[in-house]
Amino acid sequence: MARRKRITKGVWDRYKAIVNDFVEVDAGKQPLIWLKRFDQILSYGEDTGNNYEPYFLDGLIQYNYIRTWPSLKETVSGELDGINIVLYVTKRSLEENGHLTKEGYWNFDWVQDKFVINGKVYSPTGDTQVAQAHDEALLFFVVLKRETPEETKKILSYMENIDRYVELTKYILELSEMNNYEDETTVKTNTTFKVKPK
């Protein structure tokens, strides 16, 4: 007996559009900062600590409001509420911004990268893909662990320098019509800025 498809490609395409639009347009508008760690080698090979490049994303957050997974960690001083949120980000949005590997997975370091959400710093503790369509999964699901107060303070202090860096990228040198010279500056950024003509 010949087998036949029960769900057409057109139906699958509609499903993909609904899932992606729900997360990207309707529900997943929580702003967050993904701090992607990069190596910066100095002239004498000295240790520079962790350096991060900021990427501004929108995602859908699932909060652990009914304790659906273990989150407490015992320490000498008491218990820490570690893992309390998970993050959903669409594969489509990451692909559009060049954040996928050649195999199609999110290109992030699950050990060294950080996320800043609502002024709190998190590290990924696990990730997978969800919302499987007929040929690909549509979302990335990342479990996030809250960092210690010491690490949070250090990262947020680092973020202050990043904020200044981002503000610098927004600066545009305006030349009046009387200027008969050209000035050029190169600024590295991952944020798109639109220049409106006067």
PDB file of C-alpha atoms in Angstrom:
ATOM      1  CA  MET A   1       0.000   0.000   0.000  1.00  0.00           C
ATOM      2  CA  ALA A   2       1.423   3.362  -1.060  1.00  0.00           C
ATOM      3  CA  ARG A   3       1.949   5.947   1.629  1.00  0.00           C
ATOM      4  CA  ARG A   4       0.799   9.496   1.137  1.00  0.00           C
ATOM      5  CA  LYS A   5       1.477  12.749   2.891  1.00  0.00           C
ATOM      6  CA  ARG A   6      -1.254  13.803   5.281  1.00  0.00           C
ATOM      7  CA  ILE A   7       0.058  17.344   5.773  1.00  0.00           C
ATOM      8  CA  THR A   8       1.033  19.319   2.691  1.00  0.00           C
ATOM      9  CA  LYS A   9       4.066  21.576   2.415  1.00  0.00           C
ATOM     10  CA  GLY A  10       1.735  24.575   2.212  1.00  0.00           C
ATOM     11  CA  VAL A  11       0.232  23.702   5.610  1.00  0.00           C
ATOM     12  CA  TRP A  12       3.706  23.283   7.094  1.00  0.00           C
ATOM     13  CA  ASP A  13       4.740  26.683   5.682  1.00  0.00           C
ATOM     14  CA  ARG A  14       1.670  28.248   7.304  1.00  0.00           C
ATOM     15  CA  TYR A  15       2.565  26.596  10.634  1.00  0.00           C
ATOM     16  CA  LYS A  16       6.110  27.992  10.401  1.00  0.00           C
ATOM     17  CA  ALA A  17       4.813  31.482   9.683  1.00  0.00           C
ATOM     18  CA  ILE A  18       2.412  31.355  12.642  1.00  0.00           C
ATOM     19  CA  VAL A  19       5.080  30.164  15.127  1.00  0.00           C
ATOM     20  CA  ASN A  20       7.718  32.638  13.930  1.00  0.00           C
ATOM     21  CA  ASP A  21       5.321  35.585  13.849  1.00  0.00           C
ATOM     22  CA  PHE A  22       3.908  34.749  17.270  1.00  0.00           C
ATOM     23  CA  VAL A  23       7.360  34.813  18.875  1.00  0.00           C
ATOM     24  CA  GLU A  24       8.939  37.593  16.813  1.00  0.00           C
ATOM     25  CA  VAL A  25       5.964  39.944  16.451  1.00  0.00           C
ATOM     26  CA  ASP A  26       3.440  39.208  19.195  1.00  0.00           C
ATOM     27  CA  ALA A  27       4.821  37.523  22.302  1.00  0.00           C
ATOM     28  CA  GLY A  28       8.599  37.449  22.147  1.00  0.00           C
ATOM     29  CA  LYS A  29       9.365  41.135  22.569  1.00  0.00           C
ATOM     30  CA  GLN A  30      11.328  40.938  25.832  1.00  0.00           C
ATOM     31  CA  PRO A  31      14.579  42.825  25.156  1.00  0.00           C
ATOM     32  CA  LEU A  32      17.786  41.138  26.249  1.00  0.00           C
ATOM     33  CA  ILE A  33      21.490  41.400  25.638  1.00  0.00           C
ATOM     34  CA  TRP A  34      23.496  38.393  24.542  1.00  0.00           C
ATOM     35  CA  LEU A  35      27.132  38.844  25.547  1.00  0.00           C
ATOM     36  CA  LYS A  36      29.155  36.727  23.136  1.00  0.00           C
ATOM     37  CA  ARG A  37      32.613  36.036  24.482  1.00  0.00           C
ATOM     38  CA  PHE A  38      35.578  36.603  22.176  1.00  0.00           C
ATOM     39  CA  ASP A  39      39.323  36.130  22.596  1.00  0.00           C
ATOM     40  CA  GLN A  40      41.493  39.197  22.465  1.00  0.00           C
ATOM     41  CA  ILE A  41      45.142  38.200  22.237  1.00  0.00           C
ATOM     42  CA  LEU A  42      47.564  40.838  23.484  1.00  0.00           C
ATOM     43  CA  SER A  43      51.162  41.298  22.344  1.00  0.00           C
ATOM     44  CA  TYR A  44      52.778  39.356  25.166  1.00  0.00           C
ATOM     45  CA  GLY A  45      50.080  36.743  25.603  1.00  0.00           C
ATOM     46  CA  GLU A  46      48.888  38.084  28.942  1.00  0.00           C
ATOM     47  CA  ASP A  47      45.490  37.095  30.272  1.00  0.00           C
ATOM     48  CA  THR A  48      42.825  39.732  29.626  1.00  0.00           C
ATOM     49  CA  GLY A  49      39.910  37.946  31.277  1.00  0.00           C
ATOM     50  CA  ASN A  50      36.619  37.614  29.446  1.00  0.00           C
ATOM     51  CA  ASN A  51      35.701  40.072  26.704  1.00  0.00           C
ATOM     52  CA  TYR A  52      32.213  40.204  25.255  1.00  0.00           C
ATOM     53  CA  GLU A  53      30.546  41.579  22.171  1.00  0.00           C
ATOM     54  CA  PRO A  54      26.942  42.675  22.820  1.00  0.00           C
ATOM     55  CA  TYR A  55      24.072  41.559  20.614  1.00  0.00           C
ATOM     56  CA  PHE A  56      20.635  43.002  21.242  1.00  0.00           C
ATOM     57  CA  LEU A  57      17.894  40.403  20.844  1.00  0.00           C
ATOM     58  CA  ASP A  58      14.197  40.004  21.516  1.00  0.00           C
ATOM     59  CA  GLY A  59      12.999  36.747  22.992  1.00  0.00           C
ATOM     60  CA  LEU A  60      10.164  34.994  24.742  1.00  0.00           C
ATOM     61  CA  ILE A  61      10.843  34.280  28.425  1.00  0.00           C
ATOM     62  CA  GLN A  62       9.251  31.420  30.336  1.00  0.00           C
ATOM     63  CA  TYR A  63       9.472  32.065  34.057  1.00  0.00           C
ATOM     64  CA  ASN A  64       9.695  29.201  36.537  1.00  0.00           C
ATOM     65  CA  TYR A  65       6.773  30.559  38.530  1.00  0.00           C
ATOM     66  CA  ILE A  66       5.445  27.160  39.574  1.00  0.00           C
ATOM     67  CA  ARG A  67       8.818  25.477  40.115  1.00  0.00           C
ATOM     68  CA  THR A  68       8.588  23.195  37.127  1.00  0.00           C
ATOM     69  CA  TRP A  69      12.270  22.321  37.296  1.00  0.00           C
ATOM     70  CA  PRO A  70      14.846  22.209  40.148  1.00  0.00           C
ATOM     71  CA  SER A  71      16.454  25.580  40.761  1.00  0.00           C
ATOM     72  CA  LEU A  72      17.890  25.719  44.268  1.00  0.00           C
ATOM     73  CA  LYS A  73      21.581  25.252  44.995  1.00  0.00           C
ATOM     74  CA  GLU A  74      22.908  24.829  48.521  1.00  0.00           C
ATOM     75  CA  THR A  75      25.863  26.966  49.563  1.00  0.00           C
ATOM     76  CA  VAL A  76      27.628  27.635  52.863  1.00  0.00           C
ATOM     77  CA  SER A  77      25.659  30.853  53.295  1.00  0.00           C
ATOM     78  CA  GLY A  78      22.300  29.388  52.303  1.00  0.00           C
ATOM     79  CA  GLU A  79      20.370  28.426  49.181  1.00  0.00           C
ATOM     80  CA  LEU A  80      20.585  30.254  45.872  1.00  0.00           C
ATOM     81  CA  ASP A  81      17.677  30.407  43.448  1.00  0.00           C
ATOM     82  CA  GLY A  82      19.716  29.614  40.377  1.00  0.00           C
ATOM     83  CA  ILE A  83      17.747  28.424  37.374  1.00  0.00           C
ATOM     84  CA  ASN A  84      14.522  30.355  37.099  1.00  0.00           C
ATOM     85  CA  ILE A  85      13.932  31.226  33.447  1.00  0.00           C
ATOM     86  CA  VAL A  86      14.203  29.800  29.951  1.00  0.00           C
ATOM     87  CA  LEU A  87      14.564  31.749  26.743  1.00  0.00           C
ATOM     88  CA  TYR A  88      12.925  31.098  23.364  1.00  0.00           C
ATOM     89  CA  VAL A  89      14.472  32.702  20.269  1.00  0.00           C
ATOM     90  CA  THR A  90      13.451  31.962  16.692  1.00  0.00           C
ATOM     91  CA  LYS A  91      15.913  30.300  14.385  1.00  0.00           C
ATOM     92  CA  ARG A  92      14.736  32.673  11.649  1.00  0.00           C
ATOM     93  CA  SER A  93      15.749  35.830  13.559  1.00  0.00           C
ATOM     94  CA  LEU A  94      19.162  34.385  14.422  1.00  0.00           C
ATOM     95  CA  GLU A  95      19.735  33.318  10.830  1.00  0.00           C
ATOM     96  CA  GLU A  96      18.809  36.762   9.507  1.00  0.00           C
ATOM     97  CA  ASN A  97      21.488  38.281  11.759  1.00  0.00           C
ATOM     98  CA  GLY A  98      24.200  35.735  10.936  1.00  0.00           C
ATOM     99  CA  HIS A  99      24.220  33.934  14.294  1.00  0.00           C
ATOM    100  CA  LEU A 100      23.961  30.343  13.032  1.00  0.00           C
ATOM    101  CA  THR A 101      26.732  27.863  12.381  1.00  0.00           C
ATOM    102  CA  LYS A 102      27.074  26.278   8.949  1.00  0.00           C
ATOM    103  CA  GLU A 103      25.083  23.338  10.346  1.00  0.00           C
ATOM    104  CA  GLY A 104      22.217  25.662  11.279  1.00  0.00           C
ATOM    105  CA  TYR A 105      22.653  25.752  15.072  1.00  0.00           C
ATOM    106  CA  TRP A 106      22.900  28.897  17.218  1.00  0.00           C
ATOM    107  CA  ASN A 107      26.559  29.906  17.304  1.00  0.00           C
ATOM    108  CA  PHE A 108      26.982  30.637  20.990  1.00  0.00           C
ATOM    109  CA  ASP A 109      29.319  29.375  23.702  1.00  0.00           C
ATOM    110  CA  TRP A 110      27.148  27.638  26.283  1.00  0.00           C
ATOM    111  CA  VAL A 111      29.981  27.809  28.837  1.00  0.00           C
ATOM    112  CA  GLN A 112      31.359  31.346  28.467  1.00  0.00           C
ATOM    113  CA  ASP A 113      28.584  33.512  26.989  1.00  0.00           C
ATOM    114  CA  LYS A 114      26.244  35.537  29.205  1.00  0.00           C
ATOM    115  CA  PHE A 115      22.764  37.016  28.914  1.00  0.00           C
ATOM    116  CA  VAL A 116      21.496  40.192  30.597  1.00  0.00           C
ATOM    117  CA  ILE A 117      17.737  40.234  31.176  1.00  0.00           C
ATOM    118  CA  ASN A 118      15.931  42.792  33.343  1.00  0.00           C
ATOM    119  CA  GLY A 119      19.235  43.878  34.860  1.00  0.00           C
ATOM    120  CA  LYS A 120      20.144  40.315  35.930  1.00  0.00           C
ATOM    121  CA  VAL A 121      23.011  38.300  34.505  1.00  0.00           C
ATOM    122  CA  TYR A 122      22.502  34.692  33.427  1.00  0.00           C
ATOM    123  CA  SER A 123      24.594  31.866  32.010  1.00  0.00           C
ATOM    124  CA  PRO A 124      23.200  29.134  29.764  1.00  0.00           C
ATOM    125  CA  THR A 125      22.979  25.716  31.401  1.00  0.00           C
ATOM    126  CA  GLY A 126      21.362  23.777  28.596  1.00  0.00           C
ATOM    127  CA  ASP A 127      19.892  24.314  25.172  1.00  0.00           C
ATOM    128  CA  THR A 128      17.873  22.469  22.562  1.00  0.00           C
ATOM    129  CA  GLN A 129      15.627  23.126  19.598  1.00  0.00           C
ATOM    130  CA  VAL A 130      11.829  22.974  19.780  1.00  0.00           C
ATOM    131  CA  ALA A 131       8.724  23.538  17.598  1.00  0.00           C
ATOM    132  CA  GLN A 132       9.665  20.935  15.028  1.00  0.00           C
ATOM    133  CA  ALA A 133       8.211  21.476  11.564  1.00  0.00           C
ATOM    134  CA  HIS A 134       8.471  18.829   8.842  1.00  0.00           C
ATOM    135  CA  ASP A 135      12.047  19.804   7.918  1.00  0.00           C
ATOM    136  CA  GLU A 136      13.482  21.929  10.749  1.00  0.00           C
ATOM    137  CA  ALA A 137      12.999  23.082  14.321  1.00  0.00           C
ATOM    138  CA  LEU A 138      11.835  26.694  14.527  1.00  0.00           C
ATOM    139  CA  LEU A 139      12.889  27.821  18.016  1.00  0.00           C
ATOM    140  CA  PHE A 140      15.903  27.605  20.276  1.00  0.00           C
ATOM    141  CA  PHE A 141      15.151  26.864  23.934  1.00  0.00           C
ATOM    142  CA  VAL A 142      17.887  27.924  26.385  1.00  0.00           C
ATOM    143  CA  VAL A 143      17.760  27.260  30.135  1.00  0.00           C
ATOM    144  CA  LEU A 144      19.395  30.143  32.000  1.00  0.00           C
ATOM    145  CA  LYS A 145      21.050  30.115  35.406  1.00  0.00           C
ATOM    146  CA  ARG A 146      21.318  33.288  37.445  1.00  0.00           C
ATOM    147  CA  GLU A 147      24.891  34.314  38.134  1.00  0.00           C
ATOM    148  CA  THR A 148      26.297  34.900  41.614  1.00  0.00           C
ATOM    149  CA  PRO A 149      26.081  38.461  42.988  1.00  0.00           C
ATOM    150  CA  GLU A 150      29.851  38.852  42.522  1.00  0.00           C
ATOM    151  CA  GLU A 151      29.813  37.774  38.874  1.00  0.00           C
ATOM    152  CA  THR A 152      26.687  39.859  38.220  1.00  0.00           C
ATOM    153  CA  LYS A 153      28.374  42.970  39.600  1.00  0.00           C
ATOM    154  CA  LYS A 154      31.461  42.344  37.455  1.00  0.00           C
ATOM    155  CA  ILE A 155      29.437  41.801  34.269  1.00  0.00           C
ATOM    156  CA  LEU A 156      27.191  44.834  34.861  1.00  0.00           C
ATOM    157  CA  SER A 157      30.301  46.936  35.414  1.00  0.00           C
ATOM    158  CA  TYR A 158      31.593  45.641  32.083  1.00  0.00           C
ATOM    159  CA  MET A 159      28.219  46.549  30.575  1.00  0.00           C
ATOM    160  CA  GLU A 160      28.693  50.199  31.545  1.00  0.00           C
ATOM    161  CA  ASN A 161      31.677  50.327  29.194  1.00  0.00           C
ATOM    162  CA  ILE A 162      29.645  48.555  26.506  1.00  0.00           C
ATOM    163  CA  ASP A 163      26.856  51.124  26.896  1.00  0.00           C
ATOM    164  CA  ARG A 164      29.358  53.896  26.221  1.00  0.00           C
ATOM    165  CA  TYR A 165      30.599  51.948  23.208  1.00  0.00           C
ATOM    166  CA  VAL A 166      27.086  51.582  21.832  1.00  0.00           C
ATOM    167  CA  GLU A 167      26.386  55.284  22.333  1.00  0.00           C
ATOM    168  CA  LEU A 168      29.550  56.002  20.359  1.00  0.00           C
ATOM    169  CA  THR A 169      28.215  54.001  17.425  1.00  0.00           C
ATOM    170  CA  LYS A 170      25.134  56.214  17.369  1.00  0.00           C
ATOM    171  CA  TYR A 171      27.206  59.350  16.968  1.00  0.00           C
ATOM    172  CA  ILE A 172      27.093  60.754  13.450  1.00  0.00           C
ATOM    173  CA  LEU A 173      29.408  63.493  12.323  1.00  0.00           C
ATOM    174  CA  GLU A 174      27.294  66.018  10.470  1.00  0.00           C
ATOM    175  CA  LEU A 175      28.922  68.182   7.839  1.00  0.00           C
ATOM    176  CA  SER A 176      27.256  71.372   6.736  1.00  0.00           C
ATOM    177  CA  GLU A 177      27.031  72.416   3.086  1.00  0.00           C
ATOM    178  CA  MET A 178      29.842  74.920   3.672  1.00  0.00           C
ATOM    179  CA  ASN A 179      32.321  72.191   4.498  1.00  0.00           C
ATOM    180  CA  ASN A 180      34.400  71.311   1.457  1.00  0.00           C
ATOM    181  CA  TYR A 181      36.148  68.312   2.973  1.00  0.00           C
ATOM    182  CA  GLU A 182      35.272  64.737   3.764  1.00  0.00           C
ATOM    183  CA  ASP A 183      35.757  63.090   7.117  1.00  0.00           C
ATOM    184  CA  GLU A 184      35.523  59.373   7.619  1.00  0.00           C
ATOM    185  CA  THR A 185      35.317  57.319  10.796  1.00  0.00           C
ATOM    186  CA  THR A 186      34.962  53.591  11.265  1.00  0.00           C
ATOM    187  CA  VAL A 187      32.939  52.275  14.184  1.00  0.00           C
ATOM    188  CA  LYS A 188      32.317  48.609  14.880  1.00  0.00           C
ATOM    189  CA  THR A 189      28.742  47.751  15.801  1.00  0.00           C
ATOM    190  CA  ASN A 190      26.166  45.028  15.347  1.00  0.00           C
ATOM    191  CA  THR A 191      23.262  47.476  15.481  1.00  0.00           C
ATOM    192  CA  THR A 192      21.796  48.906  12.292  1.00  0.00           C
ATOM    193  CA  PHE A 193      21.365  52.669  12.239  1.00  0.00           C
ATOM    194  CA  LYS A 194      19.432  54.580   9.575  1.00  0.00           C
ATOM    195  CA  VAL A 195      20.620  58.005   8.514  1.00  0.00           C
ATOM    196  CA  LYS A 196      17.776  60.317   7.576  1.00  0.00           C
ATOM    197  CA  PRO A 197      18.568  63.088   5.084  1.00  0.00           C
ATOM    198  CA  LYS A 198      17.769  66.631   6.184  1.00  0.00           C
TER     199      LYS A 198
END
